[in-house]
Amino acid sequence: MVNPLWRNTEIRKQLKIMSKELSPDLVLTNATYLHGIFKKWMNGNIWINGDRIIYAGQDMPKIDDSTEVVDVSGKWIVPGYIEPHVHPYQLYNPQQFADYAAQGGTTGFISDNLPLFLSLENEKAFTLLDRMAELPFTFYWWTRFDSQTELVGEDQKFTSKAVGEWLERPDVILGGELTGWPKLLAGDDQMLYWIQKAKISLKKIEGHFPGASEKTLARMKLLGADGDHEAMTVDEVEMRLLHGYGVTLRHSSIRPDLPKLLSGIVERELNVFDKLMMTTDGSTPVFHKDGVMDLCIQIALDAGVPAIDAYMMASYNVARYYNLTSLHGLIATGRYANLNILDSIDSPVPSGVISKGVWLKRDGQKVRSLDDVDWSVLPELDLDFDLTDDDFQFSMPFGVEMVNDVITKPYSVSVDTNVERLSKEHGESFLMLIDRNGKWRVNTLIKGFATEVDGFASSYTNTGDIVLIGKSRKDMWQAFERVKRLKGGIVLIEGGEIVCELPLPIGGIMSDLPMEPLMEQETALKKALKERGYEHGDAVYTLLFLMATHLPYVRITQKGIYDVMNKTILFPAFMRGQG
């Protein structure tokens, strides 16, 4: 991987800048900057050379013709914001999301590895990590210990060698999130081994404990969990803090809880802001129209959180929790030069952004984009098989009913499924999950998705397999064929015509577009689904979580229809011919 430290020759040069034998690249003079240790605004000058802060204080360096000097009088300088819990594959790809987030001052991600882990051998995945590490942006990672679904051949994929190689990387700073914690609690020693391995290397373990009782939180703490981001009430925040958890407050497209959580903490006068972090937790593109961590900071300010605490929750607190303060979260000697220049303390959207010493935004204008990443190492979605009439058999005695956008329960099927088209007078639709390699399929009905969707297909799922939903077998088939031609995407067909589509050419799960046009595509897709009866919060998350076994009650998985509570396969997947 790219070495995160500085070479000896670079350090010797930095020392000569400090002794005023050489000049730095950039000096911010008359700076009013936030110091996370003192929790106060300081005045001074900030010297930067390359990607490192050489000095922050009252002194001035040697200046020559190569030094850029910027007077920041009247501005407020804060550390670059860090998003501590990112799923950077929610239709967007990590590079494009980072490029967008940086313009709002978020210049650091701690990111999920699951799609890379499932799609690639480690050596190839690591080449992508190394490429991203070369960008003027900070990427750290976490490694999963389970697939978050019932995966065919999971024990061959999640091996001690494969997981261990991720844990050995210095840019992998935590394990988790522990979506498979019930298995751990029930005696999964393989997962416990990986937790122990991570802890020995001083890496954190992130939980995933929505609605967990106090006893469950205590048990998971004994098993090694350090933090959790699933608190939905102030009481749950307090309970996690009581048991010594690092608490990350969430504001996402399916759980926009941050305003009520912070307002409750302020009302209770809990003096715990230095123990809190914030996250947007893998929100879909449109949710980010108003920002990333800059949005979270604004919500904190609006809730009455003191300004210094609000900014530290998105910078120093994250760095301190993850043992990164020698490099991040602090405007001081030796740290990465990740700085946001604010026009006002009350507005966290910066007019200037410096990331690893590079200007990305200046005077309110974008001045540099992050270089494109070559995603060709990810296998192209090549659906080299055809559907047949036999694939469209829906004779299950029960189906999957949507409780909300991500929770599904079983229900008894009473409609006649031996028809070409289901009636639009009820909320039941055909549902098929089909292997991206054409080896198996799972067929049932879904209730509550929409009343008037004829044919819908998506390669955007937890594992990259294909979901088909609709009232019309013919339109579902056509939607599949369109996804096949696109080599990945989400397609809505009605009466044989394309209503809208969202191409996902990177591995069948990610777009190659910048965030703004991707938002337009997502908006059009969600509008079309809403017009056809989709009434839940986020259709993109519905697609992602149909297979996710960390949510109740039944899920459609590679192995078949799965009972989450009883941990059993109710109906196995059908092996299919290669027609």
Short mmCIF file of N, CA and C in Angstrom, two decimals, residues 26-136:
data_model
loop_
_atom_site.label_atom_id
_atom_site.label_comp_id
_atom_site.label_asym_id
_atom_site.label_seq_id
_atom_site.Cartn_x
_atom_site.Cartn_y
_atom_site.Cartn_z
N LEU A 26 3.13 26.90 1.32
CA LEU A 26 1.95 27.72 1.58
C LEU A 26 1.96 28.20 3.02
N VAL A 27 1.61 29.45 3.21
CA VAL A 27 1.45 30.00 4.56
C VAL A 27 0.10 30.70 4.65
N LEU A 28 -0.70 30.30 5.63
CA LEU A 28 -1.95 31.00 5.93
C LEU A 28 -1.66 31.94 7.09
N THR A 29 -1.72 33.24 6.84
CA THR A 29 -1.37 34.21 7.86
C THR A 29 -2.63 34.77 8.53
N ASN A 30 -2.41 35.26 9.76
CA ASN A 30 -3.51 35.87 10.54
C ASN A 30 -4.69 34.91 10.66
N ALA A 31 -4.38 33.66 10.92
CA ALA A 31 -5.42 32.62 10.99
C ALA A 31 -6.04 32.57 12.37
N THR A 32 -7.36 32.45 12.41
CA THR A 32 -8.08 32.09 13.63
C THR A 32 -8.51 30.65 13.45
N TYR A 33 -7.91 29.74 14.21
CA TYR A 33 -8.11 28.32 13.94
C TYR A 33 -8.51 27.58 15.22
N LEU A 34 -9.29 26.51 15.02
CA LEU A 34 -9.77 25.70 16.14
C LEU A 34 -8.71 24.71 16.57
N HIS A 35 -8.41 24.71 17.87
CA HIS A 35 -7.45 23.76 18.42
C HIS A 35 -8.22 22.75 19.28
N GLY A 36 -8.22 21.49 18.86
CA GLY A 36 -9.04 20.47 19.50
C GLY A 36 -8.62 20.11 20.91
N ILE A 37 -7.37 20.26 21.23
CA ILE A 37 -6.92 19.92 22.59
C ILE A 37 -7.34 20.99 23.58
N PHE A 38 -7.14 22.26 23.24
CA PHE A 38 -7.53 23.35 24.12
C PHE A 38 -9.03 23.66 24.03
N LYS A 39 -9.68 23.16 22.96
CA LYS A 39 -11.10 23.45 22.70
C LYS A 39 -11.33 24.97 22.69
N LYS A 40 -10.50 25.67 21.92
CA LYS A 40 -10.64 27.11 21.82
C LYS A 40 -10.09 27.56 20.47
N TRP A 41 -10.44 28.78 20.10
CA TRP A 41 -9.93 29.39 18.89
C TRP A 41 -8.58 30.03 19.18
N MET A 42 -7.61 29.71 18.32
CA MET A 42 -6.25 30.23 18.47
C MET A 42 -5.95 31.18 17.32
N ASN A 43 -4.99 32.06 17.52
CA ASN A 43 -4.55 32.98 16.47
C ASN A 43 -3.10 32.69 16.11
N GLY A 44 -2.80 32.71 14.82
CA GLY A 44 -1.43 32.46 14.42
C GLY A 44 -1.29 32.28 12.92
N ASN A 45 -0.19 31.65 12.54
CA ASN A 45 0.12 31.41 11.13
C ASN A 45 0.32 29.91 10.93
N ILE A 46 -0.15 29.42 9.81
CA ILE A 46 -0.08 27.98 9.53
C ILE A 46 0.83 27.76 8.34
N TRP A 47 1.94 27.03 8.57
CA TRP A 47 2.89 26.73 7.51
C TRP A 47 2.60 25.34 6.94
N ILE A 48 2.57 25.24 5.64
CA ILE A 48 2.27 23.97 4.99
C ILE A 48 3.31 23.68 3.93
N ASN A 49 3.81 22.46 3.93
CA ASN A 49 4.69 22.02 2.84
C ASN A 49 4.23 20.64 2.36
N GLY A 50 3.98 20.54 1.08
CA GLY A 50 3.42 19.30 0.57
C GLY A 50 2.08 19.04 1.23
N ASP A 51 1.93 17.87 1.82
CA ASP A 51 0.65 17.52 2.44
C ASP A 51 0.67 17.64 3.95
N ARG A 52 1.70 18.31 4.52
CA ARG A 52 1.87 18.32 5.97
C ARG A 52 1.91 19.72 6.55
N ILE A 53 1.30 19.87 7.72
CA ILE A 53 1.45 21.11 8.48
C ILE A 53 2.82 21.09 9.15
N ILE A 54 3.64 22.06 8.83
CA ILE A 54 4.98 22.15 9.41
C ILE A 54 4.94 22.85 10.77
N TYR A 55 4.03 23.81 10.88
CA TYR A 55 3.98 24.61 12.10
C TYR A 55 2.66 25.36 12.14
N ALA A 56 2.11 25.54 13.32
CA ALA A 56 0.95 26.41 13.53
C ALA A 56 1.19 27.17 14.82
N GLY A 57 1.35 28.48 14.72
CA GLY A 57 1.65 29.29 15.89
C GLY A 57 1.91 30.73 15.49
N GLN A 58 2.61 31.46 16.35
CA GLN A 58 2.80 32.90 16.15
C GLN A 58 3.91 33.25 15.17
N ASP A 59 4.85 32.34 14.97
CA ASP A 59 6.04 32.65 14.17
C ASP A 59 5.71 32.66 12.67
N MET A 60 6.58 33.30 11.90
CA MET A 60 6.48 33.29 10.44
C MET A 60 7.70 32.57 9.86
N PRO A 61 7.56 31.86 8.76
CA PRO A 61 8.67 31.14 8.16
C PRO A 61 9.48 32.04 7.23
N LYS A 62 10.52 31.46 6.69
CA LYS A 62 11.22 32.12 5.59
C LYS A 62 10.30 32.12 4.38
N ILE A 63 10.22 33.24 3.70
CA ILE A 63 9.36 33.37 2.53
C ILE A 63 10.24 33.61 1.31
N ASP A 64 10.01 32.87 0.24
CA ASP A 64 10.68 33.18 -1.03
C ASP A 64 9.65 33.19 -2.14
N ASP A 65 10.11 33.30 -3.38
CA ASP A 65 9.19 33.46 -4.51
C ASP A 65 8.30 32.23 -4.72
N SER A 66 8.71 31.08 -4.20
CA SER A 66 7.92 29.86 -4.40
C SER A 66 6.82 29.70 -3.35
N THR A 67 6.81 30.55 -2.33
CA THR A 67 5.85 30.41 -1.25
C THR A 67 4.57 31.18 -1.55
N GLU A 68 3.45 30.49 -1.44
CA GLU A 68 2.15 31.15 -1.56
C GLU A 68 1.74 31.64 -0.17
N VAL A 69 1.47 32.91 -0.05
CA VAL A 69 1.06 33.50 1.22
C VAL A 69 -0.39 33.98 1.08
N VAL A 70 -1.25 33.47 1.96
CA VAL A 70 -2.67 33.82 1.91
C VAL A 70 -3.08 34.40 3.26
N ASP A 71 -3.56 35.63 3.23
CA ASP A 71 -4.04 36.28 4.44
C ASP A 71 -5.48 35.83 4.68
N VAL A 72 -5.71 35.16 5.80
CA VAL A 72 -7.05 34.64 6.10
C VAL A 72 -7.70 35.42 7.25
N SER A 73 -7.35 36.67 7.35
CA SER A 73 -7.99 37.52 8.37
C SER A 73 -9.50 37.49 8.19
N GLY A 74 -10.20 37.41 9.31
CA GLY A 74 -11.65 37.41 9.27
C GLY A 74 -12.28 36.05 8.95
N LYS A 75 -11.44 35.06 8.69
CA LYS A 75 -11.93 33.71 8.43
C LYS A 75 -11.76 32.85 9.68
N TRP A 76 -12.37 31.68 9.64
CA TRP A 76 -12.27 30.71 10.73
C TRP A 76 -11.80 29.39 10.13
N ILE A 77 -10.71 28.85 10.66
CA ILE A 77 -10.11 27.63 10.09
C ILE A 77 -10.40 26.46 11.03
N VAL A 78 -10.97 25.39 10.45
CA VAL A 78 -11.25 24.18 11.22
C VAL A 78 -10.63 22.99 10.51
N PRO A 79 -10.38 21.89 11.24
CA PRO A 79 -9.83 20.70 10.59
C PRO A 79 -10.81 20.15 9.55
N GLY A 80 -10.27 19.49 8.53
CA GLY A 80 -11.10 18.82 7.55
C GLY A 80 -12.05 17.85 8.23
N TYR A 81 -13.29 17.81 7.78
CA TYR A 81 -14.29 16.94 8.40
C TYR A 81 -14.04 15.48 8.01
N ILE A 82 -14.33 14.60 8.94
CA ILE A 82 -14.14 13.16 8.74
C ILE A 82 -15.48 12.46 8.88
N GLU A 83 -15.88 11.71 7.87
CA GLU A 83 -17.09 10.88 7.94
C GLU A 83 -16.68 9.51 8.46
N PRO A 84 -17.11 9.13 9.69
CA PRO A 84 -16.55 7.93 10.31
C PRO A 84 -17.25 6.62 9.96
N HIS A 85 -18.32 6.69 9.14
CA HIS A 85 -19.04 5.44 8.85
C HIS A 85 -19.67 5.55 7.45
N VAL A 86 -18.86 5.29 6.43
CA VAL A 86 -19.27 5.51 5.05
C VAL A 86 -19.47 4.18 4.34
N HIS A 87 -20.58 4.09 3.61
CA HIS A 87 -20.79 3.00 2.65
C HIS A 87 -20.72 3.65 1.26
N PRO A 88 -19.53 3.77 0.68
CA PRO A 88 -19.38 4.64 -0.50
C PRO A 88 -19.75 3.96 -1.82
N TYR A 89 -20.81 3.16 -1.80
CA TYR A 89 -21.23 2.42 -2.99
C TYR A 89 -22.74 2.54 -3.19
N GLN A 90 -23.37 3.57 -2.63
CA GLN A 90 -24.83 3.67 -2.71
C GLN A 90 -25.21 4.33 -4.03
N LEU A 91 -25.07 3.56 -5.11
CA LEU A 91 -25.19 4.00 -6.49
C LEU A 91 -23.95 4.76 -6.94
N TYR A 92 -23.44 5.67 -6.11
CA TYR A 92 -22.19 6.35 -6.43
C TYR A 92 -21.00 5.44 -6.18
N ASN A 93 -19.83 5.87 -6.64
CA ASN A 93 -18.60 5.13 -6.34
C ASN A 93 -17.74 5.96 -5.38
N PRO A 94 -16.78 5.36 -4.71
CA PRO A 94 -16.02 6.09 -3.68
C PRO A 94 -15.36 7.37 -4.17
N GLN A 95 -14.79 7.33 -5.37
CA GLN A 95 -14.08 8.52 -5.88
C GLN A 95 -15.04 9.67 -6.13
N GLN A 96 -16.17 9.38 -6.78
CA GLN A 96 -17.11 10.45 -7.09
C GLN A 96 -17.77 11.00 -5.82
N PHE A 97 -18.05 10.13 -4.88
CA PHE A 97 -18.64 10.61 -3.62
C PHE A 97 -17.64 11.47 -2.86
N ALA A 98 -16.38 11.05 -2.84
CA ALA A 98 -15.34 11.83 -2.16
C ALA A 98 -15.17 13.19 -2.82
N ASP A 99 -15.17 13.22 -4.14
CA ASP A 99 -15.01 14.48 -4.87
C ASP A 99 -16.14 15.45 -4.52
N TYR A 100 -17.34 14.92 -4.41
CA TYR A 100 -18.50 15.74 -4.05
C TYR A 100 -18.43 16.19 -2.59
N ALA A 101 -18.14 15.24 -1.70
CA ALA A 101 -18.11 15.55 -0.27
C ALA A 101 -17.06 16.60 0.07
N ALA A 102 -15.93 16.56 -0.64
CA ALA A 102 -14.83 17.47 -0.34
C ALA A 102 -15.22 18.92 -0.53
N GLN A 103 -16.13 19.20 -1.44
CA GLN A 103 -16.54 20.59 -1.66
C GLN A 103 -17.32 21.15 -0.48
N GLY A 104 -17.84 20.29 0.37
CA GLY A 104 -18.48 20.72 1.60
C GLY A 104 -17.57 20.57 2.81
N GLY A 105 -16.30 20.25 2.56
CA GLY A 105 -15.33 20.18 3.65
C GLY A 105 -15.07 18.80 4.21
N THR A 106 -15.80 17.78 3.74
CA THR A 106 -15.55 16.41 4.20
C THR A 106 -14.42 15.84 3.37
N THR A 107 -13.24 15.71 3.97
CA THR A 107 -12.05 15.28 3.23
C THR A 107 -11.47 13.98 3.77
N GLY A 108 -12.25 13.29 4.60
CA GLY A 108 -11.82 11.99 5.13
C GLY A 108 -12.99 11.05 5.26
N PHE A 109 -12.81 9.81 4.79
CA PHE A 109 -13.81 8.76 4.92
C PHE A 109 -13.23 7.59 5.68
N ILE A 110 -14.04 6.98 6.55
CA ILE A 110 -13.76 5.65 7.08
C ILE A 110 -14.83 4.75 6.47
N SER A 111 -14.41 3.83 5.60
CA SER A 111 -15.32 3.22 4.64
C SER A 111 -15.45 1.71 4.78
N ASP A 112 -16.62 1.24 4.38
CA ASP A 112 -16.96 -0.18 4.32
C ASP A 112 -16.19 -0.85 3.18
N ASN A 113 -15.78 -2.09 3.41
CA ASN A 113 -15.07 -2.84 2.35
C ASN A 113 -15.93 -3.91 1.70
N LEU A 114 -17.20 -4.07 2.09
CA LEU A 114 -17.96 -5.28 1.73
C LEU A 114 -18.06 -5.51 0.22
N PRO A 115 -18.49 -4.55 -0.61
CA PRO A 115 -18.57 -4.83 -2.04
C PRO A 115 -17.23 -5.21 -2.65
N LEU A 116 -16.16 -4.56 -2.20
CA LEU A 116 -14.84 -4.92 -2.71
C LEU A 116 -14.44 -6.32 -2.26
N PHE A 117 -14.75 -6.65 -1.01
CA PHE A 117 -14.41 -7.96 -0.46
C PHE A 117 -15.15 -9.07 -1.20
N LEU A 118 -16.42 -8.84 -1.50
CA LEU A 118 -17.22 -9.87 -2.16
C LEU A 118 -16.90 -10.00 -3.64
N SER A 119 -16.46 -8.91 -4.27
CA SER A 119 -16.30 -8.90 -5.72
C SER A 119 -14.90 -9.25 -6.19
N LEU A 120 -13.90 -9.07 -5.33
CA LEU A 120 -12.52 -9.16 -5.78
C LEU A 120 -11.67 -10.02 -4.87
N GLU A 121 -10.64 -10.61 -5.45
CA GLU A 121 -9.57 -11.18 -4.63
C GLU A 121 -8.86 -10.03 -3.93
N ASN A 122 -8.30 -10.31 -2.77
CA ASN A 122 -7.70 -9.24 -1.98
C ASN A 122 -6.64 -8.45 -2.74
N GLU A 123 -5.80 -9.12 -3.48
CA GLU A 123 -4.73 -8.43 -4.18
C GLU A 123 -5.27 -7.35 -5.11
N LYS A 124 -6.36 -7.68 -5.81
CA LYS A 124 -6.96 -6.71 -6.72
C LYS A 124 -7.67 -5.60 -5.95
N ALA A 125 -8.36 -5.97 -4.87
CA ALA A 125 -9.01 -4.95 -4.05
C ALA A 125 -8.00 -3.97 -3.49
N PHE A 126 -6.86 -4.49 -3.08
CA PHE A 126 -5.84 -3.62 -2.47
C PHE A 126 -5.25 -2.65 -3.49
N THR A 127 -5.24 -3.03 -4.77
CA THR A 127 -4.75 -2.08 -5.78
C THR A 127 -5.68 -0.87 -5.85
N LEU A 128 -6.98 -1.09 -5.68
CA LEU A 128 -7.92 0.02 -5.67
C LEU A 128 -7.71 0.91 -4.44
N LEU A 129 -7.52 0.29 -3.29
CA LEU A 129 -7.27 1.07 -2.07
C LEU A 129 -6.02 1.92 -2.23
N ASP A 130 -4.99 1.33 -2.81
CA ASP A 130 -3.74 2.07 -2.99
C ASP A 130 -3.90 3.24 -3.96
N ARG A 131 -4.71 3.04 -5.00
CA ARG A 131 -4.95 4.13 -5.94
C ARG A 131 -5.69 5.27 -5.26
N MET A 132 -6.68 4.92 -4.46
CA MET A 132 -7.45 5.96 -3.78
C MET A 132 -6.60 6.68 -2.74
N ALA A 133 -5.63 5.98 -2.16
CA ALA A 133 -4.76 6.61 -1.16
C ALA A 133 -3.87 7.68 -1.79
N GLU A 134 -3.69 7.64 -3.10
CA GLU A 134 -2.85 8.62 -3.78
C GLU A 134 -3.59 9.92 -4.04
N LEU A 135 -4.91 9.93 -3.89
CA LEU A 135 -5.69 11.13 -4.13
C LEU A 135 -5.51 12.14 -2.99
N PRO A 136 -5.73 13.42 -3.25
CA PRO A 136 -5.72 14.41 -2.15
C PRO A 136 -7.01 14.33 -1.34
#
